[in-house]
Amino acid sequence: MYLVIYDISDDPLRTKVAAFLKSKGLTRIQYSAFVGKLTSSQLRDVVAGVKLLTRGRDSERLNVQVFPITESQYEQRTVIGKTYGEEDVVVT
Amino acid sequence: MYLVIYDISDDPLRTKVAAFLKSKGLTRIQYSAFVGKLTSSQLRDVVAGVKLLTRGRDSERLNVQVFPITESQYEQRTVIGKTYGEEDVVVT
């Protein structure tokens, strides 16, 4: 399982990255965070795709981090506040 | 090790939460993400503190998630784009 978190100050670029992550089957758990299961080749696709989308783009803040996590870590996480829309739908 | 990610649309509240997380020894790795080592009682402090700061606050978006991660997962993560200021300083 992977957790993708990003900080992209350029609105159109951020929207593109979010749409791309969603198209790769990841589930949005926060405004700038997605989770989902990825095979190693799917992971390579996601990383390559984000690099392509963001290369040469001059967004003041542009940082994307992809963490390997386990399902139990995902389930053990603590959530405070309002649940994001799609949070409980985990892509299998 | 823990990864704290948050989506708080209310600027002053977001600033308070960031200052609080930093005061608990966590390191900022992205505009809305911190990491660091926490004992279980420190974790309880962090969760209780964030709950206290955010309770009753009517921020349109208000979601904080605290993931248990391992140091090797942290080291294995993929980072794309500009490194956030304090990224390489991991709180030991």
mmCIF file of N, CA and C in Angstrom, chain A residues 3 5-7 29-31 33 47 50-51 54 58-70 73-74 76-84, chain B residues 3 5-7 29-31 33 47 50-51 54 58-70 73-74 76-84:
data_model
loop_
_atom_site.group_PDB
_atom_site.id
_atom_site.type_symbol
_atom_site.label_atom_id
_atom_site.label_comp_id
_atom_site.label_asym_id
_atom_site.label_seq_id
_atom_site.Cartn_x
_atom_site.Cartn_y
_atom_site.Cartn_z
ATOM 1 N N LEU A 3 1.049 5.672 0.426
ATOM 2 C CA LEU A 3 0.423 6.948 0.790
ATOM 3 C C LEU A 3 1.147 8.027 -0.003
ATOM 4 N N ILE A 5 1.453 12.008 -0.529
ATOM 5 C CA ILE A 5 1.091 13.327 0.012
ATOM 6 C C ILE A 5 1.778 14.392 -0.844
ATOM 7 N N TYR A 6 1.081 15.488 -1.068
ATOM 8 C CA TYR A 6 1.711 16.504 -1.921
ATOM 9 C C TYR A 6 1.372 17.907 -1.445
ATOM 10 N N ASP A 7 2.301 18.796 -1.725
ATOM 11 C CA ASP A 7 2.146 20.216 -1.425
ATOM 12 C C ASP A 7 2.479 20.941 -2.720
ATOM 13 N N ILE A 29 -7.818 10.637 0.666
ATOM 14 C CA ILE A 29 -8.162 10.596 2.103
ATOM 15 C C ILE A 29 -8.049 11.969 2.727
ATOM 16 N N GLN A 30 -7.530 12.907 1.969
ATOM 17 C CA GLN A 30 -7.391 14.269 2.467
ATOM 18 C C GLN A 30 -7.214 15.157 1.246
ATOM 19 N N TYR A 31 -7.352 16.455 1.384
ATOM 20 C CA TYR A 31 -7.277 17.320 0.218
ATOM 21 C C TYR A 31 -6.013 17.058 -0.605
ATOM 22 N N ALA A 33 -3.831 14.244 -0.140
ATOM 23 C CA ALA A 33 -3.291 12.923 0.225
ATOM 24 C C ALA A 33 -4.148 11.805 -0.364
ATOM 25 N N VAL A 47 4.952 7.347 -10.115
ATOM 26 C CA VAL A 47 6.099 8.247 -9.906
ATOM 27 C C VAL A 47 6.493 8.911 -11.228
ATOM 28 N N VAL A 50 3.838 11.543 -12.212
ATOM 29 C CA VAL A 50 3.903 12.786 -11.417
ATOM 30 C C VAL A 50 5.133 13.590 -11.830
ATOM 31 N N LYS A 51 6.241 12.904 -12.066
ATOM 32 C CA LYS A 51 7.460 13.618 -12.505
ATOM 33 C C LYS A 51 7.206 14.328 -13.838
ATOM 34 N N THR A 54 4.984 17.383 -13.398
ATOM 35 C CA THR A 54 5.556 18.495 -12.607
ATOM 36 C C THR A 54 6.878 19.014 -13.158
ATOM 37 N N ASP A 58 6.983 25.784 -12.689
ATOM 38 C CA ASP A 58 7.520 26.684 -11.681
ATOM 39 C C ASP A 58 6.457 26.995 -10.622
ATOM 40 N N SER A 59 6.112 25.988 -9.854
ATOM 41 C CA SER A 59 5.144 26.177 -8.771
ATOM 42 C C SER A 59 5.958 26.519 -7.536
ATOM 43 N N GLU A 60 5.601 27.591 -6.850
ATOM 44 C CA GLU A 60 6.396 28.043 -5.699
ATOM 45 C C GLU A 60 6.650 26.864 -4.759
ATOM 46 N N ARG A 61 5.576 26.176 -4.375
ATOM 47 C CA ARG A 61 5.766 24.965 -3.564
ATOM 48 C C ARG A 61 5.405 23.749 -4.421
ATOM 49 N N LEU A 62 6.309 22.835 -4.514
ATOM 50 C CA LEU A 62 6.045 21.649 -5.337
ATOM 51 C C LEU A 62 6.803 20.479 -4.718
ATOM 52 N N ASN A 63 6.090 19.698 -3.909
ATOM 53 C CA ASN A 63 6.731 18.574 -3.235
ATOM 54 C C ASN A 63 5.740 17.425 -3.148
ATOM 55 N N VAL A 64 6.126 16.270 -3.669
ATOM 56 C CA VAL A 64 5.267 15.084 -3.641
ATOM 57 C C VAL A 64 6.069 13.978 -2.967
ATOM 58 N N GLN A 65 5.452 13.294 -2.000
ATOM 59 C CA GLN A 65 6.160 12.208 -1.323
ATOM 60 C C GLN A 65 5.292 10.956 -1.331
ATOM 61 N N VAL A 66 5.920 9.843 -1.695
ATOM 62 C CA VAL A 66 5.209 8.568 -1.797
ATOM 63 C C VAL A 66 5.786 7.621 -0.748
ATOM 64 N N PHE A 67 4.964 7.283 0.235
ATOM 65 C CA PHE A 67 5.412 6.418 1.340
ATOM 66 C C PHE A 67 4.869 5.000 1.155
ATOM 67 N N PRO A 68 5.747 4.002 1.308
ATOM 68 C CA PRO A 68 5.208 2.639 1.433
ATOM 69 C C PRO A 68 4.622 2.500 2.832
ATOM 70 N N ILE A 69 3.390 2.052 2.943
ATOM 71 C CA ILE A 69 2.814 1.782 4.265
ATOM 72 C C ILE A 69 2.129 0.426 4.205
ATOM 73 N N THR A 70 1.810 -0.116 5.357
ATOM 74 C CA THR A 70 1.077 -1.382 5.357
ATOM 75 C C THR A 70 -0.407 -1.095 5.611
ATOM 76 N N GLN A 73 -0.986 -0.349 9.190
ATOM 77 C CA GLN A 73 -0.639 1.018 9.582
ATOM 78 C C GLN A 73 -1.754 1.971 9.172
ATOM 79 N N TYR A 74 -2.317 1.724 7.985
ATOM 80 C CA TYR A 74 -3.421 2.571 7.517
ATOM 81 C C TYR A 74 -4.595 2.449 8.492
ATOM 82 N N GLN A 76 -4.469 1.529 11.567
ATOM 83 C CA GLN A 76 -4.115 2.001 12.917
ATOM 84 C C GLN A 76 -4.034 3.522 13.004
ATOM 85 N N ARG A 77 -4.122 4.193 11.849
ATOM 86 C CA ARG A 77 -3.877 5.642 11.911
ATOM 87 C C ARG A 77 -4.959 6.308 12.765
ATOM 88 N N THR A 78 -4.607 7.453 13.340
ATOM 89 C CA THR A 78 -5.578 8.226 14.121
ATOM 90 C C THR A 78 -6.103 9.343 13.234
ATOM 91 N N VAL A 79 -7.410 9.484 13.177
ATOM 92 C CA VAL A 79 -8.015 10.547 12.357
ATOM 93 C C VAL A 79 -8.735 11.524 13.283
ATOM 94 N N ILE A 80 -8.402 12.794 13.143
ATOM 95 C CA ILE A 80 -9.023 13.833 13.974
ATOM 96 C C ILE A 80 -9.741 14.802 13.038
ATOM 97 N N GLY A 81 -10.975 15.177 13.394
ATOM 98 C CA GLY A 81 -11.696 16.173 12.606
ATOM 99 C C GLY A 81 -12.665 15.546 11.631
ATOM 100 N N LYS A 82 -12.951 16.289 10.591
ATOM 101 C CA LYS A 82 -13.969 15.862 9.630
ATOM 102 C C LYS A 82 -13.358 14.858 8.656
ATOM 103 N N THR A 83 -14.086 13.760 8.415
ATOM 104 C CA THR A 83 -13.592 12.762 7.464
ATOM 105 C C THR A 83 -13.670 13.316 6.052
ATOM 106 N N TYR A 84 -12.622 13.046 5.305
ATOM 107 C CA TYR A 84 -12.656 13.504 3.916
ATOM 108 C C TYR A 84 -13.616 12.594 3.161
ATOM 109 N N LEU B 3 3.945 9.806 11.101
ATOM 110 C CA LEU B 3 3.763 10.822 10.065
ATOM 111 C C LEU B 3 2.425 11.495 10.344
ATOM 112 N N ILE B 5 -0.221 14.162 8.914
ATOM 113 C CA ILE B 5 -0.604 14.973 7.759
ATOM 114 C C ILE B 5 -1.914 15.686 8.093
ATOM 115 N N TYR B 6 -2.043 16.924 7.643
ATOM 116 C CA TYR B 6 -3.276 17.647 7.984
ATOM 117 C C TYR B 6 -3.746 18.522 6.836
ATOM 118 N N ASP B 7 -5.049 18.705 6.815
ATOM 119 C CA ASP B 7 -5.700 19.576 5.837
ATOM 120 C C ASP B 7 -6.606 20.484 6.651
ATOM 121 N N ILE B 29 8.140 18.083 6.980
ATOM 122 C CA ILE B 29 8.689 17.572 5.717
ATOM 123 C C ILE B 29 7.914 18.086 4.519
ATOM 124 N N GLN B 30 6.814 18.764 4.813
ATOM 125 C CA GLN B 30 5.993 19.337 3.743
ATOM 126 C C GLN B 30 5.123 20.399 4.391
ATOM 127 N N TYR B 31 4.527 21.264 3.634
ATOM 128 C CA TYR B 31 3.751 22.356 4.222
ATOM 129 C C TYR B 31 2.775 21.853 5.273
ATOM 130 N N ALA B 33 2.746 18.507 6.622
ATOM 131 C CA ALA B 33 3.145 17.158 7.032
ATOM 132 C C ALA B 33 4.380 17.220 7.933
ATOM 133 N N VAL B 47 -1.918 13.732 20.011
ATOM 134 C CA VAL B 47 -3.323 13.550 19.588
ATOM 135 C C VAL B 47 -4.253 14.399 20.456
ATOM 136 N N VAL B 50 -3.833 18.140 19.583
ATOM 137 C CA VAL B 50 -4.473 18.529 18.313
ATOM 138 C C VAL B 50 -5.989 18.551 18.485
ATOM 139 N N LYS B 51 -6.507 17.557 19.215
ATOM 140 C CA LYS B 51 -7.960 17.529 19.451
ATOM 141 C C LYS B 51 -8.396 18.789 20.199
ATOM 142 N N THR B 54 -8.344 21.873 17.962
ATOM 143 C CA THR B 54 -9.302 21.891 16.843
ATOM 144 C C THR B 54 -10.759 21.729 17.277
ATOM 145 N N ASP B 58 -14.675 25.865 13.626
ATOM 146 C CA ASP B 58 -15.468 25.641 12.424
ATOM 147 C C ASP B 58 -14.639 25.958 11.183
ATOM 148 N N SER B 59 -13.627 25.151 10.968
ATOM 149 C CA SER B 59 -12.799 25.299 9.781
ATOM 150 C C SER B 59 -13.449 24.454 8.692
ATOM 151 N N GLU B 60 -13.655 25.049 7.517
ATOM 152 C CA GLU B 60 -14.348 24.316 6.456
ATOM 153 C C GLU B 60 -13.708 22.942 6.267
ATOM 154 N N ARG B 61 -12.388 22.934 6.087
ATOM 155 C CA ARG B 61 -11.694 21.626 5.986
ATOM 156 C C ARG B 61 -10.861 21.449 7.246
ATOM 157 N N LEU B 62 -11.045 20.358 7.935
ATOM 158 C CA LEU B 62 -10.308 20.131 9.174
ATOM 159 C C LEU B 62 -10.116 18.633 9.347
ATOM 160 N N ASN B 63 -8.952 18.141 8.882
ATOM 161 C CA ASN B 63 -8.689 16.714 8.964
ATOM 162 C C ASN B 63 -7.214 16.499 9.274
ATOM 163 N N VAL B 64 -6.945 15.773 10.356
ATOM 164 C CA VAL B 64 -5.571 15.480 10.747
ATOM 165 C C VAL B 64 -5.446 13.963 10.836
ATOM 166 N N GLN B 65 -4.406 13.404 10.243
ATOM 167 C CA GLN B 65 -4.217 11.951 10.307
ATOM 168 C C GLN B 65 -2.805 11.637 10.773
ATOM 169 N N VAL B 66 -2.708 10.722 11.716
ATOM 170 C CA VAL B 66 -1.426 10.355 12.311
ATOM 171 C C VAL B 66 -1.149 8.890 11.980
ATOM 172 N N PHE B 67 -0.145 8.670 11.139
ATOM 173 C CA PHE B 67 0.189 7.312 10.697
ATOM 174 C C PHE B 67 1.412 6.795 11.450
ATOM 175 N N PRO B 68 1.334 5.560 11.965
ATOM 176 C CA PRO B 68 2.564 4.913 12.425
ATOM 177 C C PRO B 68 3.348 4.482 11.182
ATOM 178 N N ILE B 69 4.616 4.860 11.101
ATOM 179 C CA ILE B 69 5.446 4.376 9.991
ATOM 180 C C ILE B 69 6.768 3.916 10.573
ATOM 181 N N THR B 70 7.538 3.207 9.798
ATOM 182 C CA THR B 70 8.857 2.790 10.276
ATOM 183 C C THR B 70 9.918 3.720 9.675
ATOM 184 N N GLN B 73 10.549 2.813 6.149
ATOM 185 C CA GLN B 73 9.540 3.313 5.205
ATOM 186 C C GLN B 73 9.809 4.789 4.897
ATOM 187 N N TYR B 74 10.186 5.517 5.951
ATOM 188 C CA TYR B 74 10.500 6.937 5.760
ATOM 189 C C TYR B 74 11.670 7.064 4.779
ATOM 190 N N GLN B 76 12.627 4.917 2.605
ATOM 191 C CA GLN B 76 12.305 4.365 1.278
ATOM 192 C C GLN B 76 11.365 5.261 0.472
ATOM 193 N N ARG B 77 10.865 6.327 1.130
ATOM 194 C CA ARG B 77 9.846 7.095 0.415
ATOM 195 C C ARG B 77 10.450 7.736 -0.827
ATOM 196 N N THR B 78 9.594 8.025 -1.810
ATOM 197 C CA THR B 78 10.051 8.708 -3.020
ATOM 198 C C THR B 78 9.664 10.177 -2.889
ATOM 199 N N VAL B 79 10.623 11.063 -3.124
ATOM 200 C CA VAL B 79 10.341 12.495 -3.046
ATOM 201 C C VAL B 79 10.506 13.101 -4.440
ATOM 202 N N ILE B 80 9.483 13.820 -4.868
ATOM 203 C CA ILE B 80 9.513 14.454 -6.194
ATOM 204 C C ILE B 80 9.365 15.954 -5.974
ATOM 205 N N GLY B 81 10.180 16.739 -6.657
ATOM 206 C CA GLY B 81 10.039 18.193 -6.603
ATOM 207 C C GLY B 81 11.010 18.819 -5.634
ATOM 208 N N LYS B 82 10.634 19.984 -5.139
ATOM 209 C CA LYS B 82 11.525 20.759 -4.283
ATOM 210 C C LYS B 82 11.457 20.212 -2.856
ATOM 211 N N THR B 83 12.633 20.047 -2.244
ATOM 212 C CA THR B 83 12.670 19.558 -0.862
ATOM 213 C C THR B 83 12.181 20.649 0.074
ATOM 214 N N TYR B 84 11.370 20.237 1.036
ATOM 215 C CA TYR B 84 10.899 21.219 2.017
ATOM 216 C C TYR B 84 12.059 21.532 2.944
#
